[in-house]
Amino acid sequence: IAVNGSVQYLLNNNVKPFLYLLTDVRFLHRRREDFYNFSRNSQFTIVNLDVYEQASVDDQKYIEENCLIIRSFYRREKGGFLKKIKFNILKRVHKALLISVPLSKRGRLAGFCKDISIGYCSCHTIAYTAIQVAYSLKYGRIICSGLDLTGSCPRFYDESTSPMPSELSKDLFKILPFFTFMRKNVSDLNIFNLSD
């Protein structure tokens, strides 16, 4: 499973991605030709509903004909009373949806979905979505490359003389609770990270 610009690295090394995943509409808007190239050169492409809804009419047609569309259960991890009721009902209806609904209004949701056909739990990194996709495809062991949680590593697929640093570290306080939740609640999954 390849995400965002990492597909180019694979293609440059004659590796056809099994699955290309895109959840950031900015990537489609800023790098439209790359999106089409990556999608056409991957066996499967998955985009989220936000990407589809904010795409141009032509791009929506391409997505409908060539991509799988998944939806996030929420856009923000915080929410009021009604949102908490909604998620408490959803997790009872969908046993594959594991979600912690905090009592505090300021508390953040944390979740993991074992079946992306019903949705996925977003957490400020596409890697977490990719892990849920892999789990849904029945992978029990996942090896991540380029999942830099320290901010010290450049993007592994950018081989230029001044590669852009990863931006995950600025959202680390939002991301880590999801990985902690996953570790505690998804016991049949082994994840290895090749990054520092």
PDB file of C-alpha atoms in Angstrom:
ATOM      1  CA  ILE A   1       0.000   0.000   0.000  1.00  0.00           C
ATOM      2  CA  ALA A   2       1.548   3.267  -1.104  1.00  0.00           C
ATOM      3  CA  VAL A   3       0.385   6.732  -0.110  1.00  0.00           C
ATOM      4  CA  ASN A   4       0.772  10.247  -1.457  1.00  0.00           C
ATOM      5  CA  GLY A   5       4.069  10.870  -3.275  1.00  0.00           C
ATOM      6  CA  SER A   6       5.738   7.635  -2.162  1.00  0.00           C
ATOM      7  CA  VAL A   7       4.278   5.938  -5.227  1.00  0.00           C
ATOM      8  CA  GLN A   8       6.774   7.776  -7.441  1.00  0.00           C
ATOM      9  CA  TYR A   9       9.660   6.154  -5.576  1.00  0.00           C
ATOM     10  CA  LEU A  10       8.184   2.709  -6.178  1.00  0.00           C
ATOM     11  CA  LEU A  11       7.508   3.396  -9.849  1.00  0.00           C
ATOM     12  CA  ASN A  12      11.051   4.745 -10.317  1.00  0.00           C
ATOM     13  CA  ASN A  13      12.298   1.409  -8.949  1.00  0.00           C
ATOM     14  CA  ASN A  14      10.025  -0.681 -11.195  1.00  0.00           C
ATOM     15  CA  VAL A  15       7.652  -1.675  -8.404  1.00  0.00           C
ATOM     16  CA  LYS A  16       3.957  -1.556  -9.256  1.00  0.00           C
ATOM     17  CA  PRO A  17       2.007  -0.664  -6.121  1.00  0.00           C
ATOM     18  CA  PHE A  18      -0.707  -3.101  -5.127  1.00  0.00           C
ATOM     19  CA  LEU A  19      -2.794  -0.265  -3.742  1.00  0.00           C
ATOM     20  CA  TYR A  20      -2.537   3.522  -3.914  1.00  0.00           C
ATOM     21  CA  LEU A  21      -4.319   5.382  -1.109  1.00  0.00           C
ATOM     22  CA  LEU A  22      -5.201   9.086  -1.117  1.00  0.00           C
ATOM     23  CA  THR A  23      -7.111  10.926   1.617  1.00  0.00           C
ATOM     24  CA  ASP A  24      -5.790  14.474   1.153  1.00  0.00           C
ATOM     25  CA  VAL A  25      -7.738  16.508  -1.399  1.00  0.00           C
ATOM     26  CA  ARG A  26      -4.858  19.016  -1.570  1.00  0.00           C
ATOM     27  CA  PHE A  27      -2.732  16.346  -3.235  1.00  0.00           C
ATOM     28  CA  LEU A  28      -5.324  15.911  -5.984  1.00  0.00           C
ATOM     29  CA  HIS A  29      -5.638  19.674  -6.478  1.00  0.00           C
ATOM     30  CA  ARG A  30      -1.894  20.419  -6.429  1.00  0.00           C
ATOM     31  CA  ARG A  31      -0.558  17.301  -8.123  1.00  0.00           C
ATOM     32  CA  ARG A  32      -3.413  16.165 -10.331  1.00  0.00           C
ATOM     33  CA  GLU A  33      -1.202  14.624 -13.032  1.00  0.00           C
ATOM     34  CA  ASP A  34       0.734  12.693 -10.388  1.00  0.00           C
ATOM     35  CA  PHE A  35      -2.542  11.388  -8.964  1.00  0.00           C
ATOM     36  CA  TYR A  36      -3.598  10.083 -12.380  1.00  0.00           C
ATOM     37  CA  ASN A  37      -0.161   8.587 -13.020  1.00  0.00           C
ATOM     38  CA  PHE A  38      -0.052   6.907  -9.613  1.00  0.00           C
ATOM     39  CA  SER A  39      -3.596   5.615  -9.924  1.00  0.00           C
ATOM     40  CA  ARG A  40      -3.096   4.226 -13.428  1.00  0.00           C
ATOM     41  CA  ASN A  41       0.127   2.499 -12.395  1.00  0.00           C
ATOM     42  CA  SER A  42      -1.284   0.878  -9.268  1.00  0.00           C
ATOM     43  CA  GLN A  43      -3.383  -2.262  -9.222  1.00  0.00           C
ATOM     44  CA  PHE A  44      -6.048  -0.563  -7.071  1.00  0.00           C
ATOM     45  CA  THR A  45      -6.715   3.000  -5.945  1.00  0.00           C
ATOM     46  CA  ILE A  46      -8.665   4.052  -2.879  1.00  0.00           C
ATOM     47  CA  VAL A  47      -9.687   7.650  -2.180  1.00  0.00           C
ATOM     48  CA  ASN A  48     -11.780   8.939   0.654  1.00  0.00           C
ATOM     49  CA  LEU A  49     -15.155  10.602   0.256  1.00  0.00           C
ATOM     50  CA  ASP A  50     -13.712  14.069   0.941  1.00  0.00           C
ATOM     51  CA  VAL A  51     -11.350  13.742  -2.030  1.00  0.00           C
ATOM     52  CA  TYR A  52     -14.226  12.616  -4.240  1.00  0.00           C
ATOM     53  CA  GLU A  53     -16.627  15.343  -3.090  1.00  0.00           C
ATOM     54  CA  GLN A  54     -14.078  18.142  -3.562  1.00  0.00           C
ATOM     55  CA  ALA A  55     -12.845  16.907  -6.936  1.00  0.00           C
ATOM     56  CA  SER A  56     -13.791  18.489 -10.249  1.00  0.00           C
ATOM     57  CA  VAL A  57     -16.570  16.879 -12.280  1.00  0.00           C
ATOM     58  CA  ASP A  58     -13.993  15.242 -14.583  1.00  0.00           C
ATOM     59  CA  ASP A  59     -11.989  13.949 -11.632  1.00  0.00           C
ATOM     60  CA  GLN A  60     -15.153  12.633  -9.971  1.00  0.00           C
ATOM     61  CA  LYS A  61     -15.964  10.691 -13.133  1.00  0.00           C
ATOM     62  CA  TYR A  62     -12.466   9.168 -13.164  1.00  0.00           C
ATOM     63  CA  ILE A  63     -12.733   8.291  -9.459  1.00  0.00           C
ATOM     64  CA  GLU A  64     -16.151   6.668  -9.929  1.00  0.00           C
ATOM     65  CA  GLU A  65     -14.848   4.525 -12.793  1.00  0.00           C
ATOM     66  CA  ASN A  66     -11.385   3.638 -11.457  1.00  0.00           C
ATOM     67  CA  CYS A  67     -11.226   3.969  -7.686  1.00  0.00           C
ATOM     68  CA  LEU A  68     -12.780   2.618  -4.529  1.00  0.00           C
ATOM     69  CA  ILE A  69     -14.237   5.302  -2.270  1.00  0.00           C
ATOM     70  CA  ILE A  70     -14.127   5.004   1.514  1.00  0.00           C
ATOM     71  CA  ARG A  71     -15.502   7.353   4.131  1.00  0.00           C
ATOM     72  CA  SER A  72     -14.200   8.588   7.428  1.00  0.00           C
ATOM     73  CA  PHE A  73     -16.477   8.194  10.418  1.00  0.00           C
ATOM     74  CA  TYR A  74     -15.724  11.774  11.460  1.00  0.00           C
ATOM     75  CA  ARG A  75     -13.894  14.892  10.311  1.00  0.00           C
ATOM     76  CA  ARG A  76     -12.899  16.082  13.789  1.00  0.00           C
ATOM     77  CA  GLU A  77     -12.026  13.984  16.822  1.00  0.00           C
ATOM     78  CA  LYS A  78     -13.837  16.353  19.160  1.00  0.00           C
ATOM     79  CA  GLY A  79     -17.570  16.627  19.436  1.00  0.00           C
ATOM     80  CA  GLY A  80     -20.592  17.353  21.515  1.00  0.00           C
ATOM     81  CA  PHE A  81     -23.215  15.253  23.175  1.00  0.00           C
ATOM     82  CA  LEU A  82     -25.026  14.171  19.972  1.00  0.00           C
ATOM     83  CA  LYS A  83     -21.784  13.032  18.373  1.00  0.00           C
ATOM     84  CA  LYS A  84     -21.036  10.905  21.420  1.00  0.00           C
ATOM     85  CA  ILE A  85     -24.481   9.277  21.248  1.00  0.00           C
ATOM     86  CA  LYS A  86     -24.011   8.633  17.518  1.00  0.00           C
ATOM     87  CA  PHE A  87     -20.690   6.838  18.027  1.00  0.00           C
ATOM     88  CA  ASN A  88     -21.943   4.806  20.968  1.00  0.00           C
ATOM     89  CA  ILE A  89     -24.782   3.555  18.734  1.00  0.00           C
ATOM     90  CA  LEU A  90     -22.473   2.968  15.738  1.00  0.00           C
ATOM     91  CA  LYS A  91     -20.023   0.856  17.723  1.00  0.00           C
ATOM     92  CA  ARG A  92     -22.887  -1.338  18.911  1.00  0.00           C
ATOM     93  CA  VAL A  93     -24.240  -1.760  15.368  1.00  0.00           C
ATOM     94  CA  HIS A  94     -20.834  -2.296  13.735  1.00  0.00           C
ATOM     95  CA  LYS A  95     -18.718  -4.689  15.797  1.00  0.00           C
ATOM     96  CA  ALA A  96     -15.742  -3.956  13.516  1.00  0.00           C
ATOM     97  CA  LEU A  97     -15.737  -0.337  14.696  1.00  0.00           C
ATOM     98  CA  LEU A  98     -13.642  -0.002  17.808  1.00  0.00           C
ATOM     99  CA  ILE A  99     -13.979   3.501  19.189  1.00  0.00           C
ATOM    100  CA  SER A 100     -13.416   5.239  22.486  1.00  0.00           C
ATOM    101  CA  VAL A 101     -15.917   8.016  23.102  1.00  0.00           C
ATOM    102  CA  PRO A 102     -14.675  10.334  25.870  1.00  0.00           C
ATOM    103  CA  LEU A 103     -17.107  11.805  28.371  1.00  0.00           C
ATOM    104  CA  SER A 104     -15.392  15.179  28.289  1.00  0.00           C
ATOM    105  CA  LYS A 105     -16.411  17.626  25.562  1.00  0.00           C
ATOM    106  CA  ARG A 106     -12.729  18.413  25.053  1.00  0.00           C
ATOM    107  CA  GLY A 107     -11.706  14.783  24.909  1.00  0.00           C
ATOM    108  CA  ARG A 108     -10.778  13.355  21.522  1.00  0.00           C
ATOM    109  CA  LEU A 109     -12.250  10.266  19.940  1.00  0.00           C
ATOM    110  CA  ALA A 110      -9.824   7.438  19.261  1.00  0.00           C
ATOM    111  CA  GLY A 111     -10.754   4.508  17.097  1.00  0.00           C
ATOM    112  CA  PHE A 112      -9.850   1.768  14.668  1.00  0.00           C
ATOM    113  CA  CYS A 113     -12.087   0.109  12.100  1.00  0.00           C
ATOM    114  CA  LYS A 114     -11.436  -3.503  11.172  1.00  0.00           C
ATOM    115  CA  ASP A 115     -13.634  -3.266   8.052  1.00  0.00           C
ATOM    116  CA  ILE A 116     -13.104  -0.244   5.804  1.00  0.00           C
ATOM    117  CA  SER A 117     -16.240  -1.039   3.833  1.00  0.00           C
ATOM    118  CA  ILE A 118     -18.141   0.613   6.708  1.00  0.00           C
ATOM    119  CA  GLY A 119     -15.621   3.436   7.161  1.00  0.00           C
ATOM    120  CA  TYR A 120     -12.297   4.260   8.752  1.00  0.00           C
ATOM    121  CA  CYS A 121     -11.042   6.282  11.702  1.00  0.00           C
ATOM    122  CA  SER A 122      -8.930   9.271  10.736  1.00  0.00           C
ATOM    123  CA  CYS A 123      -6.099  10.625  12.888  1.00  0.00           C
ATOM    124  CA  HIS A 124      -3.973  13.191  11.007  1.00  0.00           C
ATOM    125  CA  THR A 125      -1.817  10.640   9.214  1.00  0.00           C
ATOM    126  CA  ILE A 126      -2.658   8.613   6.142  1.00  0.00           C
ATOM    127  CA  ALA A 127      -0.493   5.817   7.532  1.00  0.00           C
ATOM    128  CA  TYR A 128      -3.187   5.054  10.114  1.00  0.00           C
ATOM    129  CA  THR A 129      -5.778   4.784   7.356  1.00  0.00           C
ATOM    130  CA  ALA A 130      -3.426   2.518   5.387  1.00  0.00           C
ATOM    131  CA  ILE A 131      -3.077   0.262   8.436  1.00  0.00           C
ATOM    132  CA  GLN A 132      -6.876  -0.056   8.657  1.00  0.00           C
ATOM    133  CA  VAL A 133      -7.011  -0.865   4.935  1.00  0.00           C
ATOM    134  CA  ALA A 134      -4.323  -3.530   5.372  1.00  0.00           C
ATOM    135  CA  TYR A 135      -6.133  -5.025   8.366  1.00  0.00           C
ATOM    136  CA  SER A 136      -9.386  -5.109   6.370  1.00  0.00           C
ATOM    137  CA  LEU A 137      -7.513  -7.047   3.705  1.00  0.00           C
ATOM    138  CA  LYS A 138      -6.593  -9.597   6.408  1.00  0.00           C
ATOM    139  CA  TYR A 139      -2.932  -8.693   6.769  1.00  0.00           C
ATOM    140  CA  GLY A 140      -1.768  -9.591  10.270  1.00  0.00           C
ATOM    141  CA  ARG A 141       1.743  -8.202   9.908  1.00  0.00           C
ATOM    142  CA  ILE A 142       2.338  -4.715   8.561  1.00  0.00           C
ATOM    143  CA  ILE A 143       5.710  -3.130   7.857  1.00  0.00           C
ATOM    144  CA  CYS A 144       5.671   0.669   7.604  1.00  0.00           C
ATOM    145  CA  SER A 145       8.359   2.584   5.760  1.00  0.00           C
ATOM    146  CA  GLY A 146       8.458   6.358   6.004  1.00  0.00           C
ATOM    147  CA  LEU A 147       6.281   6.592   9.116  1.00  0.00           C
ATOM    148  CA  ASP A 148       8.492   9.190  10.815  1.00  0.00           C
ATOM    149  CA  LEU A 149       7.009  10.127  14.169  1.00  0.00           C
ATOM    150  CA  THR A 150      10.040  12.146  15.299  1.00  0.00           C
ATOM    151  CA  GLY A 151      10.254  14.782  12.568  1.00  0.00           C
ATOM    152  CA  SER A 152      13.955  14.042  12.119  1.00  0.00           C
ATOM    153  CA  CYS A 153      13.670  11.957   8.955  1.00  0.00           C
ATOM    154  CA  PRO A 154      13.253  13.340   5.454  1.00  0.00           C
ATOM    155  CA  ARG A 155      10.603  11.830   3.237  1.00  0.00           C
ATOM    156  CA  PHE A 156      12.201   8.519   2.260  1.00  0.00           C
ATOM    157  CA  TYR A 157      10.945   8.712  -1.309  1.00  0.00           C
ATOM    158  CA  ASP A 158      12.384  12.206  -1.941  1.00  0.00           C
ATOM    159  CA  GLU A 159      15.932  11.638  -3.158  1.00  0.00           C
ATOM    160  CA  SER A 160      16.635  15.300  -3.972  1.00  0.00           C
ATOM    161  CA  THR A 161      19.468  17.153  -2.267  1.00  0.00           C
ATOM    162  CA  SER A 162      17.022  18.920   0.060  1.00  0.00           C
ATOM    163  CA  PRO A 163      14.107  16.563   0.759  1.00  0.00           C
ATOM    164  CA  MET A 164      11.127  17.915   2.673  1.00  0.00           C
ATOM    165  CA  PRO A 165      10.932  16.779   6.303  1.00  0.00           C
ATOM    166  CA  SER A 166       7.983  14.761   7.487  1.00  0.00           C
ATOM    167  CA  GLU A 167       5.192  16.832   9.029  1.00  0.00           C
ATOM    168  CA  LEU A 168       3.890  14.112  11.348  1.00  0.00           C
ATOM    169  CA  SER A 169       5.750  15.380  14.400  1.00  0.00           C
ATOM    170  CA  LYS A 170       3.663  18.574  14.603  1.00  0.00           C
ATOM    171  CA  ASP A 171       0.503  16.462  15.074  1.00  0.00           C
ATOM    172  CA  LEU A 172       2.176  13.830  17.222  1.00  0.00           C
ATOM    173  CA  PHE A 173       0.031  14.611  20.288  1.00  0.00           C
ATOM    174  CA  LYS A 174      -3.069  13.922  18.164  1.00  0.00           C
ATOM    175  CA  ILE A 175      -1.655  10.834  16.434  1.00  0.00           C
ATOM    176  CA  LEU A 176      -0.140   8.854  19.315  1.00  0.00           C
ATOM    177  CA  PRO A 177      -3.434   8.246  21.171  1.00  0.00           C
ATOM    178  CA  PHE A 178      -4.729   6.425  18.075  1.00  0.00           C
ATOM    179  CA  PHE A 179      -1.693   4.149  17.861  1.00  0.00           C
ATOM    180  CA  THR A 180      -1.964   3.521  21.608  1.00  0.00           C
ATOM    181  CA  PHE A 181      -5.675   2.725  21.208  1.00  0.00           C
ATOM    182  CA  MET A 182      -4.898   0.352  18.320  1.00  0.00           C
ATOM    183  CA  ARG A 183      -2.167  -1.421  20.297  1.00  0.00           C
ATOM    184  CA  LYS A 184      -4.549  -1.982  23.221  1.00  0.00           C
ATOM    185  CA  ASN A 185      -7.607  -3.017  21.191  1.00  0.00           C
ATOM    186  CA  VAL A 186      -6.359  -4.848  18.092  1.00  0.00           C
ATOM    187  CA  SER A 187      -4.427  -7.792  19.474  1.00  0.00           C
ATOM    188  CA  ASP A 188      -4.120  -9.781  16.239  1.00  0.00           C
ATOM    189  CA  LEU A 189      -2.064  -7.140  14.426  1.00  0.00           C
ATOM    190  CA  ASN A 190       1.718  -6.774  14.394  1.00  0.00           C
ATOM    191  CA  ILE A 191       3.126  -3.496  13.085  1.00  0.00           C
ATOM    192  CA  PHE A 192       6.783  -2.767  12.436  1.00  0.00           C
ATOM    193  CA  ASN A 193       8.140   0.676  11.576  1.00  0.00           C
ATOM    194  CA  LEU A 194      11.354   0.915   9.567  1.00  0.00           C
ATOM    195  CA  SER A 195      11.697   4.648  10.257  1.00  0.00           C
ATOM    196  CA  ASP A 196      13.446   6.224  13.219  1.00  0.00           C
TER     197      ASP A 196
END
